[in-house]
Short mmCIF file of C-alpha atoms in Angstrom, two decimals:
data_model
loop_
_atom_site.label_atom_id
_atom_site.label_comp_id
_atom_site.label_asym_id
_atom_site.label_seq_id
_atom_site.Cartn_x
_atom_site.Cartn_y
_atom_site.Cartn_z
CA UNK A 24 45.45 -78.50 125.99
CA UNK A 25 42.92 -80.24 125.62
CA UNK A 26 42.87 -79.43 121.32
CA UNK A 27 46.12 -80.88 121.40
CA UNK A 28 44.72 -83.47 122.71
CA UNK A 29 41.65 -83.99 121.05
CA UNK A 30 44.10 -83.00 117.44
CA UNK A 31 46.75 -86.25 118.70
CA UNK A 32 43.03 -88.13 119.12
CA UNK A 33 42.79 -87.15 114.97
CA UNK A 34 45.20 -88.54 114.17
CA UNK A 35 45.59 -91.46 115.57
CA UNK A 36 42.52 -91.94 115.00
CA UNK A 37 42.92 -91.32 111.49
CA UNK A 38 46.26 -93.04 111.28
CA UNK A 39 45.11 -95.71 112.77
CA UNK A 40 41.58 -96.04 109.85
CA UNK A 41 44.38 -95.74 107.27
CA UNK A 42 45.60 -99.17 108.10
CA UNK A 43 42.94 -101.05 108.30
CA UNK A 44 41.27 -99.48 105.33
CA UNK A 45 45.17 -100.54 103.68
CA UNK A 46 45.36 -103.79 105.24
CA UNK A 47 41.97 -104.69 103.62
CA UNK A 48 43.39 -102.99 100.69
CA UNK A 49 46.73 -105.54 100.88
CA UNK A 50 44.39 -109.04 101.56
CA UNK A 51 41.65 -108.43 98.95
CA UNK A 52 44.96 -107.94 96.13
CA UNK A 53 46.31 -110.69 97.59
CA UNK A 54 42.60 -113.69 96.92
CA UNK A 55 41.50 -111.16 93.62
CA UNK A 56 43.16 -115.08 91.79
CA UNK A 57 41.29 -116.82 94.20
CA UNK A 58 38.40 -114.15 93.74
CA UNK A 59 39.46 -114.98 89.70
CA UNK A 60 39.40 -118.68 90.10
CA UNK A 61 36.49 -118.87 91.78
CA UNK A 62 34.03 -117.58 89.47
CA UNK A 63 36.04 -119.33 87.04
CA UNK A 64 34.59 -122.57 89.53
CA UNK A 65 31.73 -121.24 90.42
CA UNK A 66 31.29 -120.86 86.04
CA UNK A 67 32.23 -124.32 85.05
CA UNK A 68 30.13 -125.85 88.87
CA UNK A 69 27.30 -124.14 87.31
CA UNK A 70 26.69 -125.45 83.81
CA UNK A 71 29.51 -127.53 83.03
CA UNK A 72 27.87 -126.61 78.90
CA UNK A 73 30.71 -127.96 76.95
CA UNK A 74 31.34 -131.11 78.83
CA UNK A 75 28.20 -131.87 78.79
CA UNK A 76 27.84 -131.29 75.19
CA UNK A 77 30.78 -133.33 74.71
CA UNK A 78 29.11 -136.19 76.15
CA UNK A 79 25.83 -135.72 74.75
CA UNK A 80 27.35 -135.98 71.40
CA UNK A 81 29.55 -138.65 72.37
CA UNK A 82 26.62 -141.04 73.14
CA UNK A 83 25.18 -139.63 70.07
CA UNK A 84 27.61 -141.50 67.87
CA UNK A 85 26.86 -144.08 70.35
CA UNK A 86 23.74 -144.47 68.90
CA UNK A 87 24.36 -144.14 65.56
CA UNK A 88 26.52 -147.37 64.88
CA UNK A 89 24.15 -148.78 67.53
CA UNK A 90 21.45 -148.23 65.44
CA UNK A 91 23.97 -148.92 62.09
CA UNK A 92 24.29 -152.71 63.63
CA UNK A 93 21.05 -153.05 64.35
CA UNK A 94 19.26 -152.34 61.21
CA UNK A 95 21.64 -154.52 59.65
CA UNK A 96 21.54 -157.67 61.87
CA UNK A 97 17.92 -156.78 64.27
CA UNK A 98 18.48 -159.67 67.84
CA UNK A 99 18.21 -158.54 70.92
CA UNK A 100 21.52 -157.68 71.36
CA UNK A 101 21.53 -155.17 69.27
CA UNK A 102 18.30 -154.05 69.66
CA UNK A 103 19.07 -153.30 73.63
CA UNK A 104 22.85 -151.64 74.13
CA UNK A 105 20.59 -149.26 71.79
CA UNK A 106 18.06 -148.36 74.08
CA UNK A 107 20.41 -148.69 76.49
CA UNK A 108 22.35 -145.62 75.66
CA UNK A 109 19.11 -144.08 75.16
CA UNK A 110 18.03 -144.11 78.06
CA UNK A 111 21.64 -143.28 78.78
CA UNK A 112 20.58 -140.04 76.49
CA UNK A 113 18.32 -139.50 78.33
CA UNK A 114 19.40 -139.24 81.60
CA UNK A 115 22.17 -136.80 81.36
CA UNK A 116 19.71 -134.80 79.09
CA UNK A 117 17.49 -134.24 82.15
CA UNK A 118 20.60 -133.62 84.14
CA UNK A 119 22.26 -130.81 82.94
CA UNK A 120 18.55 -129.49 82.29
CA UNK A 121 18.01 -129.54 86.28
CA UNK A 122 21.60 -127.75 87.24
CA UNK A 123 20.73 -125.05 84.18
CA UNK A 124 16.34 -124.87 85.44
CA UNK A 125 16.40 -121.07 85.78
CA UNK A 126 19.21 -120.11 84.78
CA UNK A 127 19.15 -116.96 82.29
CA UNK A 128 22.22 -117.33 80.35
CA UNK A 129 21.47 -120.63 79.79
CA UNK A 130 17.98 -120.61 77.94
CA UNK A 131 19.94 -121.03 74.68
CA UNK A 132 21.40 -124.57 76.02
CA UNK A 133 18.78 -125.30 77.75
CA UNK A 134 15.98 -125.17 75.00
CA UNK A 135 18.40 -126.47 72.37
CA UNK A 136 19.08 -129.82 75.33
CA UNK A 137 15.02 -129.55 74.61
CA UNK A 138 15.54 -130.37 70.90
CA UNK A 139 17.84 -133.27 70.99
CA UNK A 140 15.70 -134.80 73.13
CA UNK A 141 13.14 -134.85 71.06
CA UNK A 142 15.30 -136.49 68.67
CA UNK A 143 15.54 -138.56 71.20
CA UNK A 144 12.36 -139.35 71.29
CA UNK A 145 11.78 -140.59 67.64
CA UNK A 146 15.09 -142.34 67.32
CA UNK A 147 13.38 -144.65 70.68
CA UNK A 148 9.67 -144.03 68.56
CA UNK A 149 12.13 -146.20 64.80
CA UNK A 150 13.35 -148.61 67.25
CA UNK A 151 9.55 -149.70 68.27
CA UNK A 152 8.71 -149.58 65.14
CA UNK A 153 11.03 -151.55 63.63
CA UNK A 154 11.51 -153.91 66.62
CA UNK A 155 7.79 -154.36 65.27
CA UNK A 156 7.75 -154.91 61.91
CA UNK A 157 11.34 -157.80 62.85
CA UNK A 158 8.98 -159.27 65.47
CA UNK A 159 5.94 -159.61 62.61
CA UNK A 160 8.65 -161.09 60.26
CA UNK A 161 10.14 -163.79 62.44
CA UNK A 162 6.19 -165.15 62.86
CA UNK A 163 5.34 -165.37 59.68
CA UNK A 164 8.84 -166.70 59.30
CA UNK A 165 8.14 -169.36 62.08
CA UNK A 166 3.99 -169.87 59.79
CA UNK A 167 5.88 -170.11 56.39
CA UNK A 168 7.86 -173.07 57.70
CA UNK A 169 4.95 -174.71 59.40
CA UNK A 170 2.59 -174.47 56.53
CA UNK A 171 5.01 -175.83 53.82
CA UNK A 172 5.57 -178.38 55.87
CA UNK A 173 1.73 -178.99 55.56
CA UNK A 174 1.40 -178.77 51.96
CA UNK A 175 4.50 -181.56 52.11
CA UNK A 176 2.57 -183.82 54.26
CA UNK A 177 -1.08 -183.52 52.42
CA UNK A 178 0.52 -183.76 48.87
CA UNK A 179 2.06 -186.59 49.78
CA UNK A 180 -0.70 -188.46 51.59
CA UNK A 181 -2.80 -187.20 48.26
CA UNK A 182 0.17 -188.75 46.16
CA UNK A 183 0.12 -192.35 48.29
CA UNK A 184 -3.26 -193.03 47.37
CA UNK A 185 -2.88 -191.84 43.33
CA UNK A 186 0.83 -194.11 42.76
CA UNK A 187 -1.43 -197.43 44.31
CA UNK A 188 -4.22 -196.67 42.09
CA UNK A 189 -1.64 -195.28 38.91
CA UNK A 190 -3.42 -192.64 37.55
CA UNK A 191 -0.54 -191.09 34.96
CA UNK A 192 -2.43 -188.18 35.47
CA UNK A 193 -3.20 -188.20 39.08
CA UNK A 194 0.66 -188.16 39.77
CA UNK A 195 1.70 -185.56 36.99
CA UNK A 196 -0.91 -182.99 38.75
CA UNK A 197 1.00 -184.28 42.09
CA UNK A 198 3.85 -184.10 40.32
CA UNK A 199 3.49 -180.50 39.41
CA UNK A 200 2.70 -179.94 42.68
CA UNK A 201 5.49 -180.58 43.85
CA UNK A 202 8.03 -178.89 42.09
CA UNK A 203 5.81 -175.85 42.54
CA UNK A 204 6.24 -176.09 45.82
CA UNK A 205 9.97 -176.69 45.86
CA UNK A 206 10.08 -173.36 43.92
CA UNK A 207 7.99 -170.92 45.58
CA UNK A 208 10.18 -172.51 48.91
CA UNK A 209 13.19 -171.62 46.83
CA UNK A 210 11.77 -168.63 46.03
CA UNK A 211 10.45 -167.37 50.00
CA UNK A 212 14.53 -168.43 50.99
CA UNK A 213 16.22 -166.15 48.25
CA UNK A 214 14.55 -163.20 49.50
CA UNK A 215 15.14 -163.67 52.41
CA UNK A 216 18.53 -163.46 51.99
CA UNK A 217 18.62 -161.48 48.94
CA UNK A 218 15.53 -158.47 50.84
CA UNK A 219 14.02 -158.87 46.99
CA UNK A 220 10.22 -158.06 46.97
CA UNK A 221 9.58 -159.76 43.45
CA UNK A 222 11.43 -163.78 44.90
CA UNK A 223 8.07 -162.82 46.89
CA UNK A 224 6.12 -162.04 43.80
CA UNK A 225 7.45 -164.51 41.71
CA UNK A 226 6.52 -167.39 44.65
CA UNK A 227 2.95 -165.41 45.43
CA UNK A 228 2.24 -165.92 41.15
CA UNK A 229 2.36 -169.27 42.01
CA UNK A 230 0.95 -169.40 45.19
CA UNK A 231 -1.78 -168.60 42.80
CA UNK A 232 -2.05 -170.24 40.64
CA UNK A 233 -1.73 -173.14 42.13
CA UNK A 234 -4.92 -172.87 44.02
CA UNK A 235 -6.77 -171.79 40.74
CA UNK A 236 -5.24 -174.90 38.94
CA UNK A 237 -6.14 -176.72 42.56
CA UNK A 238 -9.69 -175.56 42.35
CA UNK A 239 -10.24 -176.91 38.44
CA UNK A 240 -9.72 -180.47 39.77
CA UNK A 241 -11.39 -180.39 42.59
CA UNK A 242 -14.44 -179.64 40.49
CA UNK A 243 -13.68 -182.80 38.21
CA UNK A 244 -13.36 -185.02 41.69
CA UNK A 245 -15.83 -187.43 42.77
CA UNK A 246 -13.86 -189.28 45.72
CA UNK A 247 -14.53 -187.26 48.52
CA UNK A 248 -11.51 -188.33 50.28
CA UNK A 249 -9.48 -186.64 47.29
CA UNK A 250 -11.72 -183.61 47.98
CA UNK A 251 -10.54 -182.81 50.83
CA UNK A 252 -6.72 -183.63 49.88
CA UNK A 253 -6.88 -181.24 47.63
CA UNK A 254 -9.00 -178.53 49.96
CA UNK A 255 -6.37 -178.92 52.39
CA UNK A 256 -3.38 -178.43 49.85
CA UNK A 257 -5.16 -175.82 48.66
CA UNK A 258 -5.42 -174.26 52.11
CA UNK A 259 -1.56 -173.96 52.59
CA UNK A 260 -1.23 -172.93 49.28
CA UNK A 261 -3.50 -170.22 50.22
CA UNK A 262 -2.46 -169.43 54.26
CA UNK A 263 1.50 -169.22 52.24
CA UNK A 264 0.03 -166.74 49.88
CA UNK A 265 -0.68 -165.13 52.65
CA UNK A 266 1.94 -165.29 54.69
CA UNK A 267 4.57 -164.20 51.88
CA UNK A 268 2.03 -161.08 51.47
CA UNK A 269 2.42 -159.67 54.85
CA UNK A 270 6.33 -160.72 54.81
CA UNK A 271 6.62 -158.77 51.25
CA UNK A 272 4.71 -155.68 53.52
CA UNK A 273 6.81 -156.04 56.63
CA UNK A 274 9.90 -155.53 54.22
CA UNK A 275 7.94 -152.49 52.34
CA UNK A 276 7.74 -151.09 55.44
CA UNK A 277 11.21 -151.94 56.80
CA UNK A 278 12.10 -149.33 53.55
CA UNK A 279 10.10 -147.10 54.46
CA UNK A 280 10.93 -146.28 58.19
CA UNK A 281 15.59 -146.74 57.03
CA UNK A 282 14.65 -144.31 54.89
CA UNK A 283 13.27 -142.39 58.64
CA UNK A 284 16.66 -143.10 60.05
CA UNK A 285 18.96 -141.57 57.21
CA UNK A 286 16.59 -138.92 59.01
CA UNK A 287 17.58 -139.25 62.48
CA UNK A 288 21.22 -139.17 60.78
CA UNK A 289 21.07 -135.63 59.88
CA UNK A 290 19.18 -134.28 62.10
CA UNK A 291 21.62 -135.67 65.37
CA UNK A 292 24.25 -134.82 63.66
CA UNK A 293 22.78 -130.88 63.32
CA UNK A 294 21.51 -130.88 66.39
CA UNK A 295 24.96 -131.92 67.67
CA UNK A 296 25.72 -129.25 65.39
CA UNK A 297 23.14 -126.28 66.50
CA UNK A 298 24.02 -127.30 70.67
CA UNK A 299 27.93 -126.76 70.20
CA UNK A 300 27.73 -123.61 69.16
CA UNK A 301 24.86 -122.65 71.80
CA UNK A 302 27.08 -123.98 74.62
CA UNK A 303 30.34 -122.59 73.58
CA UNK A 304 28.15 -118.84 73.18
CA UNK A 305 26.44 -119.95 76.75
CA UNK A 306 30.45 -120.95 77.83
CA UNK A 307 31.84 -117.53 76.62
CA UNK A 308 28.78 -115.37 78.37
CA UNK A 309 28.77 -116.74 81.36
CA UNK A 310 32.24 -116.15 81.79
CA UNK A 311 31.77 -111.74 79.92
CA UNK A 312 29.92 -111.44 83.39
CA UNK A 313 32.24 -113.18 85.57
CA UNK A 314 34.68 -111.43 84.30
CA UNK A 315 32.92 -108.02 84.57
CA UNK A 316 32.30 -108.72 88.12
CA UNK A 317 36.14 -109.63 88.78
CA UNK A 318 36.82 -106.29 86.78
CA UNK A 319 34.18 -104.21 89.04
CA UNK A 320 36.16 -105.41 92.40
CA UNK A 321 38.92 -104.47 90.81
CA UNK A 322 37.54 -100.77 90.80
CA UNK A 323 36.40 -100.79 93.39
CA UNK A 324 38.98 -102.00 95.58
CA UNK A 325 41.31 -99.60 93.51
CA UNK A 326 38.98 -96.53 94.57
CA UNK A 327 39.78 -97.44 98.29
CA UNK A 328 43.35 -98.18 97.62
CA UNK A 329 44.10 -94.28 96.07
CA UNK A 330 41.86 -93.55 98.92
CA UNK A 331 44.21 -94.41 101.68
CA UNK A 332 47.48 -93.39 99.94
CA UNK A 333 45.66 -89.32 99.54
CA UNK A 334 44.72 -89.60 103.52
CA UNK A 335 48.77 -91.60 103.62
CA UNK A 336 49.50 -88.45 102.10
CA UNK A 337 47.38 -85.50 103.65
CA UNK A 338 48.68 -86.89 106.38
CA UNK A 339 52.14 -87.10 106.12
CA UNK A 340 52.59 -83.32 104.53
CA UNK A 341 49.96 -82.66 108.10
CA UNK A 342 52.90 -84.02 110.63
CA UNK A 343 56.25 -82.95 109.00
CA UNK A 344 56.00 -80.49 107.10
CA UNK A 345 53.41 -78.46 108.31
CA UNK A 346 51.72 -77.75 104.81
CA UNK A 347 48.44 -78.22 106.43
CA UNK A 348 46.64 -75.99 108.72
CA UNK A 349 47.00 -76.89 111.90
CA UNK A 350 43.65 -77.72 114.18
CA UNK A 351 44.01 -75.81 116.74
CA UNK A 352 45.00 -72.47 114.77
CA UNK A 353 41.91 -73.54 112.57
CA UNK A 354 39.67 -73.79 116.44
CA UNK A 355 41.39 -70.31 116.54
CA UNK A 356 40.40 -68.81 113.44
CA UNK A 357 36.55 -70.17 113.27
CA UNK A 358 36.84 -68.45 117.15
CA UNK A 359 37.39 -64.96 116.31
#
């Protein structure tokens, strides 16, 4: 009687255990889509590499256009716009690096982001250097205007003085200085409009000849008032020449850093291409890891399910077909 009771308890226990196992397997299988979706969602939440890369590439394209516009028209607005894009790019890359910090599968992508960031620093240095040169050119342009006014004002005083004395030779010399001064002003304007350093060079040569002619005239003058006036004309001519020389030097620097900008653009496109490739590879590896994890879960659940089915078949055969040896008979055999 006790053996039969024990037998029923064993059968009941096995049945309950199988029921629990089958229920767990069923619930898990019903939620496998959620598990797989969760794995994909975690991948995207952990590091949306493609979204980040697309964002960086979009900002880089905006930066390229903004820098070109600034170089073509270097005003405060275009400079500020380019700097704002640089700030956004820095923040975007910093945010991406923060998300993937410590994640081995994203290490190469993080390295690529750091390379992109170094390119941004170079762009920022280029903009600052370009703006410094523009500031120098602006200052020299204003100085040229001031010196030009001083040159013609001083020469006008001398012209009035010799005109009163009706000194023909002095008048011709003053007129020649006037004409050459106007020629320099015209050359300077042409140079600014066309960014032609040859025009600047021609203007500098004329100013040097003016200075040389004034030196020769000073050696023949006896009137202290005229000497002072001519000395002032010579001084302003030399100042004009120095300002034009600084302008020529600044233009040379602009040409030099323009090639630097072109090199930065080439590097930029290469970096963006590499970043996109690395991002795709990193996303693929992460997706493969998630798929492998889901596959292992499937295998585990399938094993449990097969075990439960086997137990069920065994129990069915035991209860209905009598193929298995009853527990009491096994006990009697063991007792003998």
